[in-house]
């Protein structure tokens, strides 16, 4: 009876090892696919973060250019207004008695 019990325990252990190996090997493709999908998701997140940074940088450059354009227009308008005022002063001076 003791020999049979040892044999039964050995058979159970062997079957458990075989079953575990088969179960693990069966889940390997699924696990590999899950890992691949997680890696792809991480890559997409990184690309999304990089794209957001690039968009922000581009937006800042466009806004800076617009501010520079506004400064140039403001300066040109001030110069034009100064010239018109100088013309008005010259006309007043020339038409006075």
mmCIF file of C-alpha atoms in Angstrom:
data_model
loop_
_atom_site.group_PDB
_atom_site.id
_atom_site.type_symbol
_atom_site.label_atom_id
_atom_site.label_comp_id
_atom_site.label_asym_id
_atom_site.label_seq_id
_atom_site.Cartn_x
_atom_site.Cartn_y
_atom_site.Cartn_z
ATOM 1 C CA UNK A 1 0.000 0.000 0.000
ATOM 2 C CA UNK A 2 2.847 2.385 0.796
ATOM 3 C CA UNK A 3 4.486 1.659 -2.551
ATOM 4 C CA UNK A 4 1.204 2.326 -4.333
ATOM 5 C CA UNK A 5 0.825 5.626 -2.450
ATOM 6 C CA UNK A 6 4.349 6.691 -3.470
ATOM 7 C CA UNK A 7 3.611 5.663 -7.051
ATOM 8 C CA UNK A 8 0.309 7.538 -7.021
ATOM 9 C CA UNK A 9 1.991 10.651 -5.626
ATOM 10 C CA UNK A 10 4.723 10.412 -8.258
ATOM 11 C CA UNK A 11 2.183 10.031 -11.066
ATOM 12 C CA UNK A 12 0.220 13.005 -9.716
ATOM 13 C CA UNK A 13 3.373 15.116 -9.575
ATOM 14 C CA UNK A 14 4.361 14.114 -13.108
ATOM 15 C CA UNK A 15 0.877 14.871 -14.453
ATOM 16 C CA UNK A 16 0.870 18.186 -12.630
ATOM 17 C CA UNK A 17 4.235 19.113 -14.175
ATOM 18 C CA UNK A 18 3.054 18.086 -17.649
ATOM 19 C CA UNK A 19 -0.278 19.886 -17.289
ATOM 20 C CA UNK A 20 1.419 23.039 -15.995
ATOM 21 C CA UNK A 21 3.899 22.966 -18.880
ATOM 22 C CA UNK A 22 1.116 22.521 -21.423
ATOM 23 C CA UNK A 23 -0.959 25.264 -19.834
ATOM 24 C CA UNK A 24 1.999 27.643 -19.811
ATOM 25 C CA UNK A 25 2.930 26.873 -23.381
ATOM 26 C CA UNK A 26 -0.676 27.356 -24.444
ATOM 27 C CA UNK A 27 -0.765 30.767 -22.811
ATOM 28 C CA UNK A 28 2.595 31.817 -24.287
ATOM 29 C CA UNK A 29 1.145 33.041 -27.614
ATOM 30 C CA UNK A 30 -1.593 34.927 -25.777
ATOM 31 C CA UNK A 31 0.935 36.356 -23.357
ATOM 32 C CA UNK A 32 3.226 37.367 -26.215
ATOM 33 C CA UNK A 33 0.292 39.027 -27.984
ATOM 34 C CA UNK A 34 -0.666 40.857 -24.786
ATOM 35 C CA UNK A 35 2.933 42.033 -24.352
ATOM 36 C CA UNK A 36 3.039 43.160 -27.985
ATOM 37 C CA UNK A 37 -0.208 45.104 -27.566
ATOM 38 C CA UNK A 38 1.034 46.718 -24.348
ATOM 39 C CA UNK A 39 4.269 47.714 -26.068
ATOM 40 C CA UNK A 40 2.284 49.183 -28.967
ATOM 41 C CA UNK A 41 0.068 51.106 -26.544
ATOM 42 C CA UNK A 42 3.173 52.494 -24.821
ATOM 43 C CA UNK A 43 4.613 53.485 -28.192
ATOM 44 C CA UNK A 44 1.375 55.233 -29.166
ATOM 45 C CA UNK A 45 1.313 57.105 -25.851
ATOM 46 C CA UNK A 46 4.910 58.248 -26.386
ATOM 47 C CA UNK A 47 4.192 59.335 -29.963
ATOM 48 C CA UNK A 48 1.081 61.176 -28.776
ATOM 49 C CA UNK A 49 3.110 62.979 -26.106
ATOM 50 C CA UNK A 50 5.797 63.867 -28.656
ATOM 51 C CA UNK A 51 3.146 65.106 -31.111
ATOM 52 C CA UNK A 52 1.547 67.281 -28.435
ATOM 53 C CA UNK A 53 4.941 68.804 -27.636
ATOM 54 C CA UNK A 54 5.585 69.467 -31.325
ATOM 55 C CA UNK A 55 2.147 71.062 -31.761
ATOM 56 C CA UNK A 56 2.717 73.234 -28.693
ATOM 57 C CA UNK A 57 6.153 74.293 -29.965
ATOM 58 C CA UNK A 58 4.720 75.102 -33.403
ATOM 59 C CA UNK A 59 1.857 77.054 -31.816
ATOM 60 C CA UNK A 60 4.297 79.070 -29.745
ATOM 61 C CA UNK A 61 6.371 79.884 -32.831
ATOM 62 C CA UNK A 62 3.262 81.020 -34.736
ATOM 63 C CA UNK A 63 2.095 83.150 -31.793
ATOM 64 C CA UNK A 64 5.558 84.733 -31.472
ATOM 65 C CA UNK A 65 5.543 85.578 -35.194
ATOM 66 C CA UNK A 66 2.082 87.149 -34.885
ATOM 67 C CA UNK A 67 3.273 89.275 -31.964
ATOM 68 C CA UNK A 68 6.295 90.397 -33.992
ATOM 69 C CA UNK A 69 3.992 91.250 -36.918
ATOM 70 C CA UNK A 70 1.755 93.274 -34.585
ATOM 71 C CA UNK A 71 4.790 95.166 -33.251
ATOM 72 C CA UNK A 72 5.918 95.993 -36.821
ATOM 73 C CA UNK A 73 2.424 97.175 -37.801
ATOM 74 C CA UNK A 74 2.180 99.265 -34.623
ATOM 75 C CA UNK A 75 5.600 100.842 -35.319
ATOM 76 C CA UNK A 76 4.677 101.556 -38.938
ATOM 77 C CA UNK A 77 1.386 103.133 -37.862
ATOM 78 C CA UNK A 78 3.175 105.325 -35.307
ATOM 79 C CA UNK A 79 5.700 106.413 -37.947
ATOM 80 C CA UNK A 80 2.890 107.260 -40.365
ATOM 81 C CA UNK A 81 1.004 109.204 -37.677
ATOM 82 C CA UNK A 82 4.187 111.130 -36.795
ATOM 83 C CA UNK A 83 4.728 112.033 -40.477
ATOM 84 C CA UNK A 84 1.144 113.263 -40.826
ATOM 85 C CA UNK A 85 1.457 115.356 -37.669
ATOM 86 C CA UNK A 86 4.741 116.828 -38.942
ATOM 87 C CA UNK A 87 3.006 117.716 -42.249
ATOM 88 C CA UNK A 88 0.175 119.394 -40.329
ATOM 89 C CA UNK A 89 2.666 121.396 -38.262
ATOM 90 C CA UNK A 90 4.563 122.456 -41.406
ATOM 91 C CA UNK A 91 1.328 123.577 -43.095
ATOM 92 C CA UNK A 92 0.306 125.600 -40.039
ATOM 93 C CA UNK A 93 3.735 127.224 -39.888
ATOM 94 C CA UNK A 94 3.733 128.071 -43.618
ATOM 95 C CA UNK A 95 0.189 129.516 -43.579
ATOM 96 C CA UNK A 96 0.600 131.755 -40.541
ATOM 97 C CA UNK A 97 1.044 135.454 -41.054
#
